mmCIF file of C-alpha atoms in Angstrom:
data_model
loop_
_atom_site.group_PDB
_atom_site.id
_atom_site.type_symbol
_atom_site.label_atom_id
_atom_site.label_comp_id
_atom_site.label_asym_id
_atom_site.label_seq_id
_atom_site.Cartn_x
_atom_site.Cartn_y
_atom_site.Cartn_z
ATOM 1 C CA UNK A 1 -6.114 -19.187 16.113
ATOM 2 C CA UNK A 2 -4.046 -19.720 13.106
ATOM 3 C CA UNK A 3 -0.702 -17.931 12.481
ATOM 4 C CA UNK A 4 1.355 -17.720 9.447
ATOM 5 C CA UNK A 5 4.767 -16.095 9.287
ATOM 6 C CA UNK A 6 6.822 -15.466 6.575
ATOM 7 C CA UNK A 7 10.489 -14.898 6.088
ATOM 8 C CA UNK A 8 13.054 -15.077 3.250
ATOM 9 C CA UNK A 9 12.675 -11.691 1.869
ATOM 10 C CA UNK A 10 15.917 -9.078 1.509
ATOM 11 C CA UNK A 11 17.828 -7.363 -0.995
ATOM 12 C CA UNK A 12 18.404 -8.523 -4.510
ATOM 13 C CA UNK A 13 20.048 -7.904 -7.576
ATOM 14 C CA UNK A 14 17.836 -7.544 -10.867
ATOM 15 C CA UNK A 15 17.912 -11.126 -12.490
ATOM 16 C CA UNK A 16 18.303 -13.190 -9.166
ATOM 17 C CA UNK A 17 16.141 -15.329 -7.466
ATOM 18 C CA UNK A 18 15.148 -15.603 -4.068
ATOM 19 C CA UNK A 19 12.704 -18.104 -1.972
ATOM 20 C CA UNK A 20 10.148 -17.370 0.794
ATOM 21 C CA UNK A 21 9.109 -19.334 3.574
ATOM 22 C CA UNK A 22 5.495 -18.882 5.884
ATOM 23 C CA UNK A 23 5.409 -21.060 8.455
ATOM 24 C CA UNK A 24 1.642 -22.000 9.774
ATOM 25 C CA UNK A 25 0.239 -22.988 13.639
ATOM 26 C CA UNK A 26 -2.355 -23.348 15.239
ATOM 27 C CA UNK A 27 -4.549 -24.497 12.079
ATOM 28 C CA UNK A 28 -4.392 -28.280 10.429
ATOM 29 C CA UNK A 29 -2.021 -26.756 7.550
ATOM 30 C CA UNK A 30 -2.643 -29.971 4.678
ATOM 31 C CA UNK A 31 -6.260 -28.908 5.226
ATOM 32 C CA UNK A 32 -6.237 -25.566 3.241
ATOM 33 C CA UNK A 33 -5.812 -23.981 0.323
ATOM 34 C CA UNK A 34 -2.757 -21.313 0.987
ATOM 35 C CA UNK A 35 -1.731 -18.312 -1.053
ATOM 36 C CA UNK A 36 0.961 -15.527 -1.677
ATOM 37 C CA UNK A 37 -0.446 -11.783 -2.279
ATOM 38 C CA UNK A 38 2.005 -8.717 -2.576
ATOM 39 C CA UNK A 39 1.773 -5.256 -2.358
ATOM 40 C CA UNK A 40 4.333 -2.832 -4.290
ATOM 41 C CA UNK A 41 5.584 0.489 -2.180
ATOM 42 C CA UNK A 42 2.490 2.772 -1.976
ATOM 43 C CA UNK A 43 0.223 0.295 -4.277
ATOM 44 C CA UNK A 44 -2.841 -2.001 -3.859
ATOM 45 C CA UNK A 45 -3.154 -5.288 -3.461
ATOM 46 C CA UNK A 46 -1.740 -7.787 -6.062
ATOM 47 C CA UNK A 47 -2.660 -12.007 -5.389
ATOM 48 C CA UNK A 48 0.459 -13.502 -6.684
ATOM 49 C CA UNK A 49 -0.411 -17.861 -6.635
ATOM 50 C CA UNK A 50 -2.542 -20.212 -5.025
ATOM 51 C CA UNK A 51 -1.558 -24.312 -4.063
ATOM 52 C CA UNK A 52 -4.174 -26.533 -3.171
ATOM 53 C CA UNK A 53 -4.259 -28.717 0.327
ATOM 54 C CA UNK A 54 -2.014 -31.357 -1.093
ATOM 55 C CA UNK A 55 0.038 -29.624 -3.365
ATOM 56 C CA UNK A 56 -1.383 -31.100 -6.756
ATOM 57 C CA UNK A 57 -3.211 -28.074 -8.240
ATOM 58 C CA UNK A 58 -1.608 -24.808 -8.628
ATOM 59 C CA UNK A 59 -2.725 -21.363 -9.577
ATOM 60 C CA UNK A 60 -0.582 -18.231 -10.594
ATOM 61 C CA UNK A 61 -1.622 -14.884 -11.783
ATOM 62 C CA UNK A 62 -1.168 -13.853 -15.097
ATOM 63 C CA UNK A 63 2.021 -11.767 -14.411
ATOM 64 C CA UNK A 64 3.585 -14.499 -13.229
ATOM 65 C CA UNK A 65 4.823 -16.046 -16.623
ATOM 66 C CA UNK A 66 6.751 -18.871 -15.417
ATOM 67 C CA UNK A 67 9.271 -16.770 -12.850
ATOM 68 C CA UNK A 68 6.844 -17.874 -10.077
ATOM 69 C CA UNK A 69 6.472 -21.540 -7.884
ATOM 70 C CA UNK A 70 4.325 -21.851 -5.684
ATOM 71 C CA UNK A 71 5.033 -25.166 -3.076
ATOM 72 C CA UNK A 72 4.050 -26.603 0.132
ATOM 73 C CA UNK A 73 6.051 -29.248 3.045
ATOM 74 C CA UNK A 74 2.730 -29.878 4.657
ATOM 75 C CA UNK A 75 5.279 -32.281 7.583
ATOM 76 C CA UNK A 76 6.636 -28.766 8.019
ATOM 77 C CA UNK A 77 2.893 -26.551 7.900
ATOM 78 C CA UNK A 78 5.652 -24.545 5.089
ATOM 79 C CA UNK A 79 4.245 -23.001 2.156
ATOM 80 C CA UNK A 80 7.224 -21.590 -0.010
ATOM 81 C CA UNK A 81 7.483 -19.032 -2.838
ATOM 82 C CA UNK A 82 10.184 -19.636 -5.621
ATOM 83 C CA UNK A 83 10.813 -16.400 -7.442
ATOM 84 C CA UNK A 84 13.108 -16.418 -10.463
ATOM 85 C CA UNK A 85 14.759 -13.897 -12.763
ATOM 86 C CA UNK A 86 13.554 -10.623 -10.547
ATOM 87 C CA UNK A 87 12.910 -7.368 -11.902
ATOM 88 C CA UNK A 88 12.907 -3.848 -9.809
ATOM 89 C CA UNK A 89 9.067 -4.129 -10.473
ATOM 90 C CA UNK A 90 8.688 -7.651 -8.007
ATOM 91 C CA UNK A 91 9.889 -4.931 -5.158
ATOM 92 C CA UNK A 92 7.400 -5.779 -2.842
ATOM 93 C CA UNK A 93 5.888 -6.956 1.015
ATOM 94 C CA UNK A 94 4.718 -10.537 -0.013
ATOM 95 C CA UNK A 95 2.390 -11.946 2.047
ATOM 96 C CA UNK A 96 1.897 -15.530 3.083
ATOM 97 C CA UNK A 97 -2.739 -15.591 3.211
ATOM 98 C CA UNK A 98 -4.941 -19.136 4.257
ATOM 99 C CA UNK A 99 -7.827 -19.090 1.945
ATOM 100 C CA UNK A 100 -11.292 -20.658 3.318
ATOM 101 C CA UNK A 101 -13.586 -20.615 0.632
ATOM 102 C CA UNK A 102 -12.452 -18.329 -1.957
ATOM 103 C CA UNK A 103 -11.216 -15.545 0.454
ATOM 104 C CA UNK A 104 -8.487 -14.989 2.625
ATOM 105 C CA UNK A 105 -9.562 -15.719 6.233
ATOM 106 C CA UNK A 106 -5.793 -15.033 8.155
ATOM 107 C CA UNK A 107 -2.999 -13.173 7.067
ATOM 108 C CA UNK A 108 1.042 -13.086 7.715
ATOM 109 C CA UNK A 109 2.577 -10.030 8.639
ATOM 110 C CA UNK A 110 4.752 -9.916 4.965
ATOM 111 C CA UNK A 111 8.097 -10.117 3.815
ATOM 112 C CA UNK A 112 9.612 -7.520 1.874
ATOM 113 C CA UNK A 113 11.683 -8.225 -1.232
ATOM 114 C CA UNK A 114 13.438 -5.177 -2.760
ATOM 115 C CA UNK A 115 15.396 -5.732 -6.027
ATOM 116 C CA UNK A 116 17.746 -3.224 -6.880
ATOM 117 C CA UNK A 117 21.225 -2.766 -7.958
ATOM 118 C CA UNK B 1 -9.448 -9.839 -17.606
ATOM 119 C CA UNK B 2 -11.955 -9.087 -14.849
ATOM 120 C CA UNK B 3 -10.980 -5.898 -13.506
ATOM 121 C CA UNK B 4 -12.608 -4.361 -10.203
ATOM 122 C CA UNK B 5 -13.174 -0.688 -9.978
ATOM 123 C CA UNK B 6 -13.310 1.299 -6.986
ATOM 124 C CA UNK B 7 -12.961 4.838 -6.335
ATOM 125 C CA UNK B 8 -9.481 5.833 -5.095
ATOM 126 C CA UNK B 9 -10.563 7.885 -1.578
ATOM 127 C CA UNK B 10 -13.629 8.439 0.219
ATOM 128 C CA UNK B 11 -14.163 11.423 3.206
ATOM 129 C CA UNK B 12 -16.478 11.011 5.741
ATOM 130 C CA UNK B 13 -17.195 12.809 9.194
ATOM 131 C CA UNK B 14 -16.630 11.055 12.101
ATOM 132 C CA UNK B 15 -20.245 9.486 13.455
ATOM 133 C CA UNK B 16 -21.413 9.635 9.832
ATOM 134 C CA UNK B 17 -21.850 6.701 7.009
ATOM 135 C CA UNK B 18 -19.106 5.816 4.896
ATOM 136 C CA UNK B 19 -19.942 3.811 1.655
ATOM 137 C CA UNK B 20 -17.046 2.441 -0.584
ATOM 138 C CA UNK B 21 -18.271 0.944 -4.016
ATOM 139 C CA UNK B 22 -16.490 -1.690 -6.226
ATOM 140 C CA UNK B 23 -17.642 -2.276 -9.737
ATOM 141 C CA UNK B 24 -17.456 -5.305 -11.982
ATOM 142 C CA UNK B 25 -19.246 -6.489 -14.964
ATOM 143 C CA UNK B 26 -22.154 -8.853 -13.082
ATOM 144 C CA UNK B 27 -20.097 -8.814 -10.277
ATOM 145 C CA UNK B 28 -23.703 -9.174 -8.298
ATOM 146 C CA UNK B 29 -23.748 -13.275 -9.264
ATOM 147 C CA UNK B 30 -19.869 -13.843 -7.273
ATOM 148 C CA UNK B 31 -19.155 -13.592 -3.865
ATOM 149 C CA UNK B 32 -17.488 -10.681 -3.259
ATOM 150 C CA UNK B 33 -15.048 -10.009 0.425
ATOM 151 C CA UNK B 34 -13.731 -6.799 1.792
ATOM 152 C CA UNK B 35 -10.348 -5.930 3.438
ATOM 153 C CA UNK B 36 -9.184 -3.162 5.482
ATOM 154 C CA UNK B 37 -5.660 -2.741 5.719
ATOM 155 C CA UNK B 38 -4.032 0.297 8.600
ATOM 156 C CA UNK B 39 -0.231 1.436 7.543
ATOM 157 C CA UNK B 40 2.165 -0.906 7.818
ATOM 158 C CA UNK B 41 0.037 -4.149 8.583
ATOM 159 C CA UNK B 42 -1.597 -6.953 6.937
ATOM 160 C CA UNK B 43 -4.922 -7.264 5.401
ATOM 161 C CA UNK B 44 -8.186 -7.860 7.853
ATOM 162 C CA UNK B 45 -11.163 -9.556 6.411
ATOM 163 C CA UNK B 46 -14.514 -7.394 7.527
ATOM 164 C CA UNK B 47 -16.964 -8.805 5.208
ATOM 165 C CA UNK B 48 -16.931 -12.088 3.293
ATOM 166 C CA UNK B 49 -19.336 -13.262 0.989
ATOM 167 C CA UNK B 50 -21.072 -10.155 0.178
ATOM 168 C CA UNK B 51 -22.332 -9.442 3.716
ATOM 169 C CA UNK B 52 -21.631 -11.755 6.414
ATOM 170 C CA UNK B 53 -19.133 -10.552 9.036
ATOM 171 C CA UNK B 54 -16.031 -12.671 10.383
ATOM 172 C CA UNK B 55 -16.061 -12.755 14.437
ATOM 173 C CA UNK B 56 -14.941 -9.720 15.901
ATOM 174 C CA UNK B 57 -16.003 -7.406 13.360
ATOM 175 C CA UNK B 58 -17.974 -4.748 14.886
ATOM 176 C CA UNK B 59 -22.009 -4.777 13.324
ATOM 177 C CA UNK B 60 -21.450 -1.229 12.326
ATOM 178 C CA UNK B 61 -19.581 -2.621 9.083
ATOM 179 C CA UNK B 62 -22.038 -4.339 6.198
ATOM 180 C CA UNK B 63 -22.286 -5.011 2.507
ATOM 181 C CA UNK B 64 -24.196 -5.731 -0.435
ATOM 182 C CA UNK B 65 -24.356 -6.932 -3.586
ATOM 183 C CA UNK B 66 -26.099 -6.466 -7.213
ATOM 184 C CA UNK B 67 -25.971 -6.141 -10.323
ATOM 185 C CA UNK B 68 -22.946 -4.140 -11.176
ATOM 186 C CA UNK B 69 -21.533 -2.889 -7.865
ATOM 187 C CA UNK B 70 -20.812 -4.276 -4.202
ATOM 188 C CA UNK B 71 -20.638 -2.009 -1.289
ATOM 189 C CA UNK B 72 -18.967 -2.009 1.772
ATOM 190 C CA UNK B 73 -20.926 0.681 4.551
ATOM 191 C CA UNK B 74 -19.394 2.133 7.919
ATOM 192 C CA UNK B 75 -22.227 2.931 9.974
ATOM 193 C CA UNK B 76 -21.358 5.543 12.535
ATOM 194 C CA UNK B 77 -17.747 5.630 11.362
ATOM 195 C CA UNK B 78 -15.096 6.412 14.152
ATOM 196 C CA UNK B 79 -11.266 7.568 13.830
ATOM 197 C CA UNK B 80 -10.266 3.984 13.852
ATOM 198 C CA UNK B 81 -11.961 2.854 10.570
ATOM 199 C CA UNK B 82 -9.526 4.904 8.626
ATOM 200 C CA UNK B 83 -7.494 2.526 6.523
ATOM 201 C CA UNK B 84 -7.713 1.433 2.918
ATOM 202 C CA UNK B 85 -10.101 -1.164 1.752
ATOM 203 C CA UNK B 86 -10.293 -3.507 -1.244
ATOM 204 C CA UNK B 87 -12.684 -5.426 -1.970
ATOM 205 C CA UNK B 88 -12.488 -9.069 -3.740
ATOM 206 C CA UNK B 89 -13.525 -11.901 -5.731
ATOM 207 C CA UNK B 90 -12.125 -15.114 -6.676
ATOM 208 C CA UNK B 91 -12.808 -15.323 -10.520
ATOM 209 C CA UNK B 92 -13.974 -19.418 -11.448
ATOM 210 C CA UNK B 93 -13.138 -18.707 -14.810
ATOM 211 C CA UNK B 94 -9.370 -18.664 -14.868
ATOM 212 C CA UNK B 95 -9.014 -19.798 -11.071
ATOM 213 C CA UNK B 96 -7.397 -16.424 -9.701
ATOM 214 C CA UNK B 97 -8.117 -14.181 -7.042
ATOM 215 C CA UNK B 98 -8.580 -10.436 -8.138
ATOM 216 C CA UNK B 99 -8.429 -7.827 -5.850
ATOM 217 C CA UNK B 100 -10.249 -4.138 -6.136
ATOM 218 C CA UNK B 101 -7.804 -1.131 -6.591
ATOM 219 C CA UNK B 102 -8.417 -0.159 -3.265
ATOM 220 C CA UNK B 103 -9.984 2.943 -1.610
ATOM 221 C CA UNK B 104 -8.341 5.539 0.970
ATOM 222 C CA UNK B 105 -10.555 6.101 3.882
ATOM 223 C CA UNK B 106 -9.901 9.227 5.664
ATOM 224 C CA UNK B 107 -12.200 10.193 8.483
ATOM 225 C CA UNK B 108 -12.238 14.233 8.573
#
């Protein structure tokens, strides 16, 4: 069964950047689609980016606006999360998702990213 | 942008039938998958495309879809089911994934 596991989250300052890591086994990782979703303190689900198989196609939500990059080291089964410029409002567990089809089949347990002064 | 609408709790005795309702405009012509998420954990999928069910998931869950609403039923709902759901679609359109606004569960 596949597991993903994420890690890079912590505390940061407003304006920083910081970069998050899931790490996939048990599944082929180059062979799917992978994704970030987060979920603000006491708030709903929010899908963040996409990144196809092989890394060539992209997809980011609307909110994004350039902050965001999404990438994959498929020798490594790592997909990564590049967040730039961070507000108090990116506070957040981010979670690392597989998608098969167009949902999301298996689920990390999160990393939680908390910008504040 | 495609929004998805569903409401914000829903009560239900314990043995009784819960049904949790997520509206979009035509959202009857997508696929449309459901999550439950307990306190402090990840996401499950329990339905996927409208109404099939991953391994695992007991038959007492089930959805449908039509015309402006999916629904995601608890048959014979038990202490265990109470969680928050959201339901989902991937929109073809703009190639993002939108997720419902989620619905409180509480079994009374």
């Amino acid at each position: 069964e596949a597991q993903l596991l994420e890690s890079g989250g912590g505390l940061v300052q407003p304006g920083g950047s910081r970069r998050l890591s899931c790490v996939g086994s048990g599944l082929t990782f180059s062979n799917y689609v992978m994704s970030w979703v987060r979920q603000a303190p006491g708030k709903g689900l929010e899908w963040v980016s996409a990144i196809s198989g092989s890394g060539g196609r992209t997809y980011y939500a609307d909110f994004v606006k350039g902050r965001f990059t999404i990438s994959r080291d498929n020798s490594k089964s790592t997909l990564f999360l590049q967040i730039n410029s961070l507000r108090v409002e990116d506070t957040a567990v981010y979670f690392c998702a597989k998608i098969f089809g167009d949902k999301f089949d298996y689920w990390g347990q999160g990393t939680v990213v908390t910008v504040s002064s | 942008s495609y929004v998805l609408t569903q409401p914000p709790s829903v009560s239900v005795a314990p043995g009784q039938t819960a049904r949790i309702s997520c509206g979009g405009s035509n959202i009857g012509i997508i696929s449309v998958h459901w999550y439950q998420q307990k306190p402090g954990q990840a996401p499950v999928l329990v339905v996927y495309d409208d109404s099939d069910r991953p391994s695992g998931i007991p038959e007492r869950f089930s959805g449908s879809n039509s015309g402006n609403t999916a629904t995601l039923t608890i048959s014979r709902v038990e202490a265990g089911d109470e969680a928050d759901y959201y339901c989902q679609v991937w929109n073809r359109n703009t190639d993002q994934a939108i997720f419902g606004t989620g619905t409180k569960v509480t079994v009374l």
